[in-house]
């Protein structure tokens, strides 16, 4: 009946969760000078599915109209390629109270941490006051996917504020979301590939930071290819970044590596020479 629906609505409003540890005010923004209004993403996000995310997520759609922290979005996309984003959430159901629990790996403590957040997201105040538009101030895409905004907020709380999201590392984000150590291979001018590793630290202000150190290990291109092929067979999360703009790829975006294999070139009988091939997916819209 009508009275029951009214009662349920009032009851839901009275129990909306507010995270006192990461409040919806300037403290959580840090030193960012943003004129924002905090809005409930569960209410305003366009996606109305009862589930936040499932294994059928459309990776291409995820980056349509995307803006904000590309280092974090790139990592989310790479995890999405493996259909594993749901593992970040304790429950993948939408919460009527706006309370969500995610898990991220703490590289300093070397253990998983439960990140409890509410769904209040900093948004463009002018847009909302003009026509009630929901425009998140930081990471967003065309559909304003709820799970995307929640992952961003979990990282903001984990790192000590939204201001800490302005700069970051895709490799570090992958480690935080998988719990696995990240290996980085950087091509040197001599054609060799140097292996580097990340180390989580806490800076002088008590804020989370990271450093990149050289392991002293160098690999020839053919050896690196075999390493990548092994990780691909193990279904590891692989990505490449730092592309030359002349290649048509964006140097600040990471691209998922889908397959690593040897293929035979040429069309002559019996095939041509064996060549090393790496298949990547470019899901970023052209600028």
PDB file of C-alpha atoms in Angstrom:
ATOM      1  CA  UNK A   1       0.000   0.000   0.000  1.00  0.00           C
ATOM      2  CA  UNK A   2       1.016   3.663  -0.289  1.00  0.00           C
ATOM      3  CA  UNK A   3       1.636   4.093   3.423  1.00  0.00           C
ATOM      4  CA  UNK A   4       4.035   1.148   3.431  1.00  0.00           C
ATOM      5  CA  UNK A   5       6.055   2.615   0.570  1.00  0.00           C
ATOM      6  CA  UNK A   6       6.254   5.994   2.321  1.00  0.00           C
ATOM      7  CA  UNK A   7       7.400   4.354   5.540  1.00  0.00           C
ATOM      8  CA  UNK A   8      10.075   2.348   3.711  1.00  0.00           C
ATOM      9  CA  UNK A   9      11.414   5.468   2.015  1.00  0.00           C
ATOM     10  CA  UNK A  10      11.623   7.395   5.276  1.00  0.00           C
ATOM     11  CA  UNK A  11      13.274   4.477   7.020  1.00  0.00           C
ATOM     12  CA  UNK A  12      15.889   4.200   4.273  1.00  0.00           C
ATOM     13  CA  UNK A  13      16.679   7.919   4.506  1.00  0.00           C
ATOM     14  CA  UNK A  14      17.087   7.750   8.289  1.00  0.00           C
ATOM     15  CA  UNK A  15      19.659   4.945   8.062  1.00  0.00           C
ATOM     16  CA  UNK A  16      21.878   6.260   5.279  1.00  0.00           C
ATOM     17  CA  UNK A  17      25.459   5.457   6.191  1.00  0.00           C
ATOM     18  CA  UNK A  18      27.946   8.275   6.787  1.00  0.00           C
ATOM     19  CA  UNK A  19      31.613   7.407   7.052  1.00  0.00           C
ATOM     20  CA  UNK A  20      32.958   9.474   9.938  1.00  0.00           C
ATOM     21  CA  UNK A  21      36.548   8.428   9.166  1.00  0.00           C
ATOM     22  CA  UNK A  22      36.409   9.868   5.646  1.00  0.00           C
ATOM     23  CA  UNK A  23      33.841  12.672   5.892  1.00  0.00           C
ATOM     24  CA  UNK A  24      32.148  14.444   2.997  1.00  0.00           C
ATOM     25  CA  UNK A  25      33.996  17.722   3.486  1.00  0.00           C
ATOM     26  CA  UNK A  26      37.264  19.532   2.751  1.00  0.00           C
ATOM     27  CA  UNK A  27      39.246  17.179   5.005  1.00  0.00           C
ATOM     28  CA  UNK A  28      38.816  14.336   2.515  1.00  0.00           C
ATOM     29  CA  UNK A  29      39.645  16.589  -0.431  1.00  0.00           C
ATOM     30  CA  UNK A  30      42.959  17.654   1.065  1.00  0.00           C
ATOM     31  CA  UNK A  31      44.589  20.728  -0.440  1.00  0.00           C
ATOM     32  CA  UNK A  32      42.463  20.639  -3.605  1.00  0.00           C
ATOM     33  CA  UNK A  33      40.686  23.900  -4.297  1.00  0.00           C
ATOM     34  CA  UNK A  34      37.471  22.462  -5.691  1.00  0.00           C
ATOM     35  CA  UNK A  35      33.948  23.879  -5.305  1.00  0.00           C
ATOM     36  CA  UNK A  36      32.093  20.602  -4.826  1.00  0.00           C
ATOM     37  CA  UNK A  37      28.834  19.268  -3.544  1.00  0.00           C
ATOM     38  CA  UNK A  38      28.761  15.755  -2.115  1.00  0.00           C
ATOM     39  CA  UNK A  39      26.066  13.614  -3.729  1.00  0.00           C
ATOM     40  CA  UNK A  40      24.917  10.058  -3.129  1.00  0.00           C
ATOM     41  CA  UNK A  41      26.249   8.054  -6.078  1.00  0.00           C
ATOM     42  CA  UNK A  42      23.857   5.162  -5.444  1.00  0.00           C
ATOM     43  CA  UNK A  43      21.005   7.564  -6.137  1.00  0.00           C
ATOM     44  CA  UNK A  44      22.434   9.578  -9.030  1.00  0.00           C
ATOM     45  CA  UNK A  45      24.577   7.111 -11.010  1.00  0.00           C
ATOM     46  CA  UNK A  46      22.936   6.157 -14.304  1.00  0.00           C
ATOM     47  CA  UNK A  47      23.463   2.427 -13.911  1.00  0.00           C
ATOM     48  CA  UNK A  48      20.510   1.070 -11.927  1.00  0.00           C
ATOM     49  CA  UNK A  49      21.360  -2.644 -11.901  1.00  0.00           C
ATOM     50  CA  UNK A  50      20.979  -4.400  -8.553  1.00  0.00           C
ATOM     51  CA  UNK A  51      24.575  -5.597  -8.946  1.00  0.00           C
ATOM     52  CA  UNK A  52      27.514  -3.225  -8.918  1.00  0.00           C
ATOM     53  CA  UNK A  53      29.594  -5.272 -11.346  1.00  0.00           C
ATOM     54  CA  UNK A  54      29.578  -8.762 -12.812  1.00  0.00           C
ATOM     55  CA  UNK A  55      31.614 -10.838 -15.246  1.00  0.00           C
ATOM     56  CA  UNK A  56      29.746  -9.457 -18.273  1.00  0.00           C
ATOM     57  CA  UNK A  57      31.145  -5.929 -17.899  1.00  0.00           C
ATOM     58  CA  UNK A  58      31.763  -4.191 -21.237  1.00  0.00           C
ATOM     59  CA  UNK A  59      35.376  -3.023 -21.102  1.00  0.00           C
ATOM     60  CA  UNK A  60      34.970  -0.840 -24.192  1.00  0.00           C
ATOM     61  CA  UNK A  61      32.065   1.060 -22.655  1.00  0.00           C
ATOM     62  CA  UNK A  62      34.013   1.660 -19.464  1.00  0.00           C
ATOM     63  CA  UNK A  63      36.341   4.194 -21.105  1.00  0.00           C
ATOM     64  CA  UNK A  64      33.734   6.018 -23.187  1.00  0.00           C
ATOM     65  CA  UNK A  65      33.751   9.650 -22.133  1.00  0.00           C
ATOM     66  CA  UNK A  66      36.276   8.853 -19.418  1.00  0.00           C
ATOM     67  CA  UNK A  67      38.224  11.591 -17.660  1.00  0.00           C
ATOM     68  CA  UNK A  68      40.174  11.898 -14.447  1.00  0.00           C
ATOM     69  CA  UNK A  69      42.939   9.720 -13.056  1.00  0.00           C
ATOM     70  CA  UNK A  70      44.000   7.676 -16.080  1.00  0.00           C
ATOM     71  CA  UNK A  71      46.579   5.753 -14.021  1.00  0.00           C
ATOM     72  CA  UNK A  72      43.788   4.341 -11.836  1.00  0.00           C
ATOM     73  CA  UNK A  73      41.307   3.842 -14.661  1.00  0.00           C
ATOM     74  CA  UNK A  74      43.952   1.955 -16.657  1.00  0.00           C
ATOM     75  CA  UNK A  75      44.450  -0.451 -13.755  1.00  0.00           C
ATOM     76  CA  UNK A  76      40.688  -0.925 -13.320  1.00  0.00           C
ATOM     77  CA  UNK A  77      40.381  -1.721 -17.031  1.00  0.00           C
ATOM     78  CA  UNK A  78      43.198  -4.285 -16.859  1.00  0.00           C
ATOM     79  CA  UNK A  79      41.526  -6.036 -13.918  1.00  0.00           C
ATOM     80  CA  UNK A  80      38.234  -5.859 -15.805  1.00  0.00           C
ATOM     81  CA  UNK A  81      39.835  -7.682 -18.733  1.00  0.00           C
ATOM     82  CA  UNK A  82      40.267 -10.659 -16.406  1.00  0.00           C
ATOM     83  CA  UNK A  83      36.632 -10.337 -15.236  1.00  0.00           C
ATOM     84  CA  UNK A  84      37.880  -9.925 -11.664  1.00  0.00           C
ATOM     85  CA  UNK A  85      36.567  -6.520 -10.536  1.00  0.00           C
ATOM     86  CA  UNK A  86      33.863  -8.133  -8.406  1.00  0.00           C
ATOM     87  CA  UNK A  87      36.566  -9.560  -6.144  1.00  0.00           C
ATOM     88  CA  UNK A  88      37.283  -6.032  -4.882  1.00  0.00           C
ATOM     89  CA  UNK A  89      33.848  -5.821  -3.247  1.00  0.00           C
ATOM     90  CA  UNK A  90      32.738  -7.668  -0.130  1.00  0.00           C
ATOM     91  CA  UNK A  91      29.255  -7.627  -1.667  1.00  0.00           C
ATOM     92  CA  UNK A  92      28.415  -6.741  -5.273  1.00  0.00           C
ATOM     93  CA  UNK A  93      24.840  -5.741  -4.427  1.00  0.00           C
ATOM     94  CA  UNK A  94      23.777  -2.090  -4.420  1.00  0.00           C
ATOM     95  CA  UNK A  95      23.362  -0.823  -0.891  1.00  0.00           C
ATOM     96  CA  UNK A  96      20.202   1.108  -0.016  1.00  0.00           C
ATOM     97  CA  UNK A  97      22.164   2.612   2.893  1.00  0.00           C
ATOM     98  CA  UNK A  98      25.050   3.735   0.696  1.00  0.00           C
ATOM     99  CA  UNK A  99      27.556   1.606   2.628  1.00  0.00           C
ATOM    100  CA  UNK A 100      30.155  -0.386   0.722  1.00  0.00           C
ATOM    101  CA  UNK A 101      33.159  -2.439   1.735  1.00  0.00           C
ATOM    102  CA  UNK A 102      36.087  -3.020  -0.587  1.00  0.00           C
ATOM    103  CA  UNK A 103      39.429  -4.709  -0.055  1.00  0.00           C
ATOM    104  CA  UNK A 104      42.830  -3.398  -1.094  1.00  0.00           C
ATOM    105  CA  UNK A 105      46.257  -4.833  -0.391  1.00  0.00           C
ATOM    106  CA  UNK A 106      48.442  -2.791   1.939  1.00  0.00           C
ATOM    107  CA  UNK A 107      52.001  -3.093   0.667  1.00  0.00           C
ATOM    108  CA  UNK A 108      53.414  -1.533   3.836  1.00  0.00           C
ATOM    109  CA  UNK A 109      51.701  -3.921   6.240  1.00  0.00           C
ATOM    110  CA  UNK A 110      51.739  -6.760   3.686  1.00  0.00           C
ATOM    111  CA  UNK A 111      48.114  -7.650   4.319  1.00  0.00           C
ATOM    112  CA  UNK A 112      44.635  -7.050   2.922  1.00  0.00           C
ATOM    113  CA  UNK A 113      42.651  -4.148   4.345  1.00  0.00           C
ATOM    114  CA  UNK A 114      38.879  -3.730   4.434  1.00  0.00           C
ATOM    115  CA  UNK A 115      38.033  -0.227   3.200  1.00  0.00           C
ATOM    116  CA  UNK A 116      34.610   0.873   4.452  1.00  0.00           C
ATOM    117  CA  UNK A 117      33.166   3.840   2.557  1.00  0.00           C
ATOM    118  CA  UNK A 118      29.885   5.625   2.000  1.00  0.00           C
ATOM    119  CA  UNK A 119      28.633   6.602  -1.445  1.00  0.00           C
ATOM    120  CA  UNK A 120      28.950  10.381  -1.094  1.00  0.00           C
ATOM    121  CA  UNK A 121      31.000  11.557  -4.087  1.00  0.00           C
ATOM    122  CA  UNK A 122      32.440  15.073  -4.640  1.00  0.00           C
ATOM    123  CA  UNK A 123      30.642  16.581  -7.652  1.00  0.00           C
ATOM    124  CA  UNK A 124      30.571  19.812  -9.630  1.00  0.00           C
ATOM    125  CA  UNK A 125      28.462  22.179  -7.539  1.00  0.00           C
ATOM    126  CA  UNK A 126      27.676  24.580 -10.398  1.00  0.00           C
ATOM    127  CA  UNK A 127      26.344  21.777 -12.620  1.00  0.00           C
ATOM    128  CA  UNK A 128      24.124  20.447  -9.854  1.00  0.00           C
ATOM    129  CA  UNK A 129      22.742  23.838  -8.873  1.00  0.00           C
ATOM    130  CA  UNK A 130      22.117  24.702 -12.524  1.00  0.00           C
ATOM    131  CA  UNK A 131      20.072  21.657 -13.582  1.00  0.00           C
ATOM    132  CA  UNK A 132      20.580  18.974 -10.896  1.00  0.00           C
ATOM    133  CA  UNK A 133      23.250  17.294 -13.048  1.00  0.00           C
ATOM    134  CA  UNK A 134      25.436  14.622 -11.483  1.00  0.00           C
ATOM    135  CA  UNK A 135      29.019  15.389 -12.573  1.00  0.00           C
ATOM    136  CA  UNK A 136      31.692  13.736 -10.377  1.00  0.00           C
ATOM    137  CA  UNK A 137      34.685  16.042  -9.944  1.00  0.00           C
ATOM    138  CA  UNK A 138      37.371  13.429 -10.441  1.00  0.00           C
ATOM    139  CA  UNK A 139      37.217   9.997 -12.103  1.00  0.00           C
ATOM    140  CA  UNK A 140      34.155   9.557 -14.273  1.00  0.00           C
ATOM    141  CA  UNK A 141      32.903   8.079 -17.534  1.00  0.00           C
ATOM    142  CA  UNK A 142      29.894   8.469 -19.802  1.00  0.00           C
ATOM    143  CA  UNK A 143      27.636   6.245 -17.702  1.00  0.00           C
ATOM    144  CA  UNK A 144      28.951   7.373 -14.294  1.00  0.00           C
ATOM    145  CA  UNK A 145      29.308   3.719 -13.338  1.00  0.00           C
ATOM    146  CA  UNK A 146      28.701   3.307  -9.628  1.00  0.00           C
ATOM    147  CA  UNK A 147      31.394   0.689  -9.099  1.00  0.00           C
ATOM    148  CA  UNK A 148      33.964   2.972 -10.751  1.00  0.00           C
ATOM    149  CA  UNK A 149      33.193   5.852  -8.380  1.00  0.00           C
ATOM    150  CA  UNK A 150      33.306   3.515  -5.375  1.00  0.00           C
ATOM    151  CA  UNK A 151      36.682   2.052  -6.335  1.00  0.00           C
ATOM    152  CA  UNK A 152      38.031   5.582  -6.739  1.00  0.00           C
ATOM    153  CA  UNK A 153      36.722   6.600  -3.315  1.00  0.00           C
ATOM    154  CA  UNK A 154      38.212   3.492  -1.700  1.00  0.00           C
ATOM    155  CA  UNK A 155      41.603   4.424  -3.170  1.00  0.00           C
ATOM    156  CA  UNK A 156      41.169   8.031  -2.013  1.00  0.00           C
ATOM    157  CA  UNK A 157      40.540   6.875   1.558  1.00  0.00           C
ATOM    158  CA  UNK A 158      43.341   4.292   1.339  1.00  0.00           C
ATOM    159  CA  UNK A 159      45.819   6.936   0.153  1.00  0.00           C
ATOM    160  CA  UNK A 160      44.752   9.700   2.533  1.00  0.00           C
ATOM    161  CA  UNK A 161      42.530  11.968   0.450  1.00  0.00           C
ATOM    162  CA  UNK A 162      41.364  12.791  -3.048  1.00  0.00           C
ATOM    163  CA  UNK A 163      44.363  15.064  -3.552  1.00  0.00           C
ATOM    164  CA  UNK A 164      46.586  11.976  -3.479  1.00  0.00           C
ATOM    165  CA  UNK A 165      44.864  10.663  -6.611  1.00  0.00           C
ATOM    166  CA  UNK A 166      46.278  13.421  -8.798  1.00  0.00           C
ATOM    167  CA  UNK A 167      49.415  11.377  -9.364  1.00  0.00           C
ATOM    168  CA  UNK A 168      49.786   7.643  -9.177  1.00  0.00           C
ATOM    169  CA  UNK A 169      51.112   4.462 -10.714  1.00  0.00           C
ATOM    170  CA  UNK A 170      49.089   1.941 -12.698  1.00  0.00           C
ATOM    171  CA  UNK A 171      51.500  -0.779 -11.578  1.00  0.00           C
ATOM    172  CA  UNK A 172      50.980   0.129  -7.922  1.00  0.00           C
ATOM    173  CA  UNK A 173      47.194   0.165  -8.358  1.00  0.00           C
ATOM    174  CA  UNK A 174      47.344  -3.314  -9.902  1.00  0.00           C
ATOM    175  CA  UNK A 175      49.317  -4.556  -6.914  1.00  0.00           C
ATOM    176  CA  UNK A 176      46.803  -2.992  -4.498  1.00  0.00           C
ATOM    177  CA  UNK A 177      43.887  -4.666  -6.281  1.00  0.00           C
ATOM    178  CA  UNK A 178      45.458  -8.109  -6.765  1.00  0.00           C
ATOM    179  CA  UNK A 179      47.722  -8.482  -3.742  1.00  0.00           C
ATOM    180  CA  UNK A 180      50.505  -9.701  -6.016  1.00  0.00           C
ATOM    181  CA  UNK A 181      53.919  -8.058  -6.422  1.00  0.00           C
ATOM    182  CA  UNK A 182      54.263  -6.016  -9.596  1.00  0.00           C
ATOM    183  CA  UNK A 183      57.207  -6.364 -11.926  1.00  0.00           C
ATOM    184  CA  UNK A 184      58.042  -3.528 -14.270  1.00  0.00           C
ATOM    185  CA  UNK A 185      60.273  -3.848 -17.321  1.00  0.00           C
ATOM    186  CA  UNK A 186      61.640  -0.648 -18.844  1.00  0.00           C
ATOM    187  CA  UNK A 187      63.340  -0.541 -22.230  1.00  0.00           C
ATOM    188  CA  UNK A 188      66.810   1.015 -22.147  1.00  0.00           C
ATOM    189  CA  UNK A 189      68.528   2.898 -24.958  1.00  0.00           C
ATOM    190  CA  UNK A 190      70.712  -0.157 -25.630  1.00  0.00           C
ATOM    191  CA  UNK A 191      67.621  -2.250 -26.401  1.00  0.00           C
ATOM    192  CA  UNK A 192      67.801  -4.264 -23.193  1.00  0.00           C
ATOM    193  CA  UNK A 193      64.921  -4.392 -20.710  1.00  0.00           C
ATOM    194  CA  UNK A 194      65.668  -3.446 -17.091  1.00  0.00           C
ATOM    195  CA  UNK A 195      63.539  -4.953 -14.345  1.00  0.00           C
ATOM    196  CA  UNK A 196      62.318  -2.537 -11.696  1.00  0.00           C
ATOM    197  CA  UNK A 197      60.161  -3.057  -8.624  1.00  0.00           C
ATOM    198  CA  UNK A 198      57.882  -0.914  -6.503  1.00  0.00           C
ATOM    199  CA  UNK A 199      58.189  -0.469  -2.767  1.00  0.00           C
ATOM    200  CA  UNK A 200      55.381   0.927  -0.609  1.00  0.00           C
ATOM    201  CA  UNK A 201      56.392   3.530   1.949  1.00  0.00           C
ATOM    202  CA  UNK A 202      54.888   5.969   4.426  1.00  0.00           C
ATOM    203  CA  UNK A 203      56.204   9.500   3.954  1.00  0.00           C
ATOM    204  CA  UNK A 204      57.097  12.096   6.584  1.00  0.00           C
ATOM    205  CA  UNK A 205      53.476  13.271   6.757  1.00  0.00           C
ATOM    206  CA  UNK A 206      52.216   9.776   7.435  1.00  0.00           C
ATOM    207  CA  UNK A 207      50.834   9.531   3.908  1.00  0.00           C
ATOM    208  CA  UNK A 208      51.225   6.531   1.653  1.00  0.00           C
ATOM    209  CA  UNK A 209      53.885   6.827  -1.061  1.00  0.00           C
ATOM    210  CA  UNK A 210      55.957   4.550  -3.243  1.00  0.00           C
ATOM    211  CA  UNK A 211      59.383   4.347  -4.757  1.00  0.00           C
ATOM    212  CA  UNK A 212      60.703   2.594  -7.837  1.00  0.00           C
ATOM    213  CA  UNK A 213      64.060   0.890  -7.547  1.00  0.00           C
ATOM    214  CA  UNK A 214      66.321  -0.808 -10.046  1.00  0.00           C
ATOM    215  CA  UNK A 215      66.948  -4.519  -9.443  1.00  0.00           C
ATOM    216  CA  UNK A 216      70.029  -4.546 -11.651  1.00  0.00           C
ATOM    217  CA  UNK A 217      68.509  -7.313 -13.788  1.00  0.00           C
ATOM    218  CA  UNK A 218      68.609  -6.809 -17.559  1.00  0.00           C
ATOM    219  CA  UNK A 219      66.830  -8.996 -20.092  1.00  0.00           C
ATOM    220  CA  UNK A 220      67.350  -9.286 -23.810  1.00  0.00           C
ATOM    221  CA  UNK A 221      64.187  -8.780 -25.903  1.00  0.00           C
ATOM    222  CA  UNK A 222      63.855 -12.493 -26.706  1.00  0.00           C
ATOM    223  CA  UNK A 223      64.173 -13.396 -23.022  1.00  0.00           C
ATOM    224  CA  UNK A 224      61.583 -10.790 -21.981  1.00  0.00           C
ATOM    225  CA  UNK A 225      59.220 -12.203 -24.595  1.00  0.00           C
ATOM    226  CA  UNK A 226      59.451 -15.656 -23.019  1.00  0.00           C
ATOM    227  CA  UNK A 227      58.850 -14.144 -19.576  1.00  0.00           C
ATOM    228  CA  UNK A 228      55.735 -12.385 -20.846  1.00  0.00           C
ATOM    229  CA  UNK A 229      54.544 -15.549 -22.547  1.00  0.00           C
ATOM    230  CA  UNK A 230      54.879 -17.475 -19.306  1.00  0.00           C
ATOM    231  CA  UNK A 231      52.901 -14.881 -17.361  1.00  0.00           C
ATOM    232  CA  UNK A 232      50.257 -14.836 -20.092  1.00  0.00           C
ATOM    233  CA  UNK A 233      49.824 -18.607 -19.808  1.00  0.00           C
ATOM    234  CA  UNK A 234      49.396 -18.147 -16.048  1.00  0.00           C
ATOM    235  CA  UNK A 235      46.598 -15.629 -16.795  1.00  0.00           C
ATOM    236  CA  UNK A 236      48.468 -12.849 -15.021  1.00  0.00           C
ATOM    237  CA  UNK A 237      47.355  -9.242 -15.428  1.00  0.00           C
ATOM    238  CA  UNK A 238      49.644  -7.730 -18.064  1.00  0.00           C
ATOM    239  CA  UNK A 239      49.731  -4.237 -19.502  1.00  0.00           C
ATOM    240  CA  UNK A 240      52.026  -1.928 -21.438  1.00  0.00           C
ATOM    241  CA  UNK A 241      52.482   1.838 -21.136  1.00  0.00           C
ATOM    242  CA  UNK A 242      54.761   4.673 -22.213  1.00  0.00           C
ATOM    243  CA  UNK A 243      54.084   4.264 -25.932  1.00  0.00           C
ATOM    244  CA  UNK A 244      55.602   6.533 -28.550  1.00  0.00           C
ATOM    245  CA  UNK A 245      52.865   8.968 -29.693  1.00  0.00           C
ATOM    246  CA  UNK A 246      53.882   8.243 -33.295  1.00  0.00           C
ATOM    247  CA  UNK A 247      52.457   4.743 -32.840  1.00  0.00           C
ATOM    248  CA  UNK A 248      48.967   6.175 -32.396  1.00  0.00           C
ATOM    249  CA  UNK A 249      48.880   5.181 -28.717  1.00  0.00           C
ATOM    250  CA  UNK A 250      48.717   7.606 -25.795  1.00  0.00           C
ATOM    251  CA  UNK A 251      51.949   7.667 -23.735  1.00  0.00           C
ATOM    252  CA  UNK A 252      50.045   8.149 -20.442  1.00  0.00           C
ATOM    253  CA  UNK A 253      47.573   5.312 -20.960  1.00  0.00           C
ATOM    254  CA  UNK A 254      48.108   1.658 -20.140  1.00  0.00           C
ATOM    255  CA  UNK A 255      46.986  -0.992 -22.602  1.00  0.00           C
ATOM    256  CA  UNK A 256      45.924  -4.502 -21.667  1.00  0.00           C
ATOM    257  CA  UNK A 257      48.068  -7.308 -23.053  1.00  0.00           C
ATOM    258  CA  UNK A 258      45.722 -10.068 -24.197  1.00  0.00           C
ATOM    259  CA  UNK A 259      48.064 -12.615 -25.731  1.00  0.00           C
ATOM    260  CA  UNK A 260      51.760 -13.315 -26.241  1.00  0.00           C
ATOM    261  CA  UNK A 261      52.762 -15.912 -28.798  1.00  0.00           C
ATOM    262  CA  UNK A 262      54.996 -16.793 -31.720  1.00  0.00           C
ATOM    263  CA  UNK A 263      53.417 -16.589 -35.159  1.00  0.00           C
ATOM    264  CA  UNK A 264      54.608 -17.497 -38.621  1.00  0.00           C
ATOM    265  CA  UNK A 265      54.791 -14.644 -41.084  1.00  0.00           C
ATOM    266  CA  UNK A 266      54.514 -14.818 -44.870  1.00  0.00           C
ATOM    267  CA  UNK A 267      52.135 -16.697 -47.111  1.00  0.00           C
ATOM    268  CA  UNK A 268      54.456 -19.210 -48.707  1.00  0.00           C
ATOM    269  CA  UNK A 269      53.864 -22.923 -48.284  1.00  0.00           C
ATOM    270  CA  UNK A 270      54.830 -24.009 -44.817  1.00  0.00           C
ATOM    271  CA  UNK A 271      54.707 -20.473 -43.479  1.00  0.00           C
ATOM    272  CA  UNK A 272      57.481 -17.917 -43.080  1.00  0.00           C
ATOM    273  CA  UNK A 273      59.828 -17.160 -40.249  1.00  0.00           C
ATOM    274  CA  UNK A 274      58.594 -17.328 -36.669  1.00  0.00           C
ATOM    275  CA  UNK A 275      57.991 -13.879 -35.222  1.00  0.00           C
ATOM    276  CA  UNK A 276      57.279 -12.655 -31.719  1.00  0.00           C
ATOM    277  CA  UNK A 277      53.830 -11.082 -31.396  1.00  0.00           C
ATOM    278  CA  UNK A 278      52.091  -9.287 -28.541  1.00  0.00           C
ATOM    279  CA  UNK A 279      48.358  -8.614 -28.804  1.00  0.00           C
ATOM    280  CA  UNK A 280      47.090  -5.514 -26.979  1.00  0.00           C
ATOM    281  CA  UNK A 281      43.649  -3.981 -26.702  1.00  0.00           C
ATOM    282  CA  UNK A 282      43.182  -0.268 -27.316  1.00  0.00           C
ATOM    283  CA  UNK A 283      39.906   0.678 -25.676  1.00  0.00           C
ATOM    284  CA  UNK A 284      40.684   4.364 -25.276  1.00  0.00           C
ATOM    285  CA  UNK A 285      38.592   6.725 -27.385  1.00  0.00           C
ATOM    286  CA  UNK A 286      40.493   8.677 -30.032  1.00  0.00           C
ATOM    287  CA  UNK A 287      41.194  12.276 -29.065  1.00  0.00           C
TER     288      UNK A 287
END
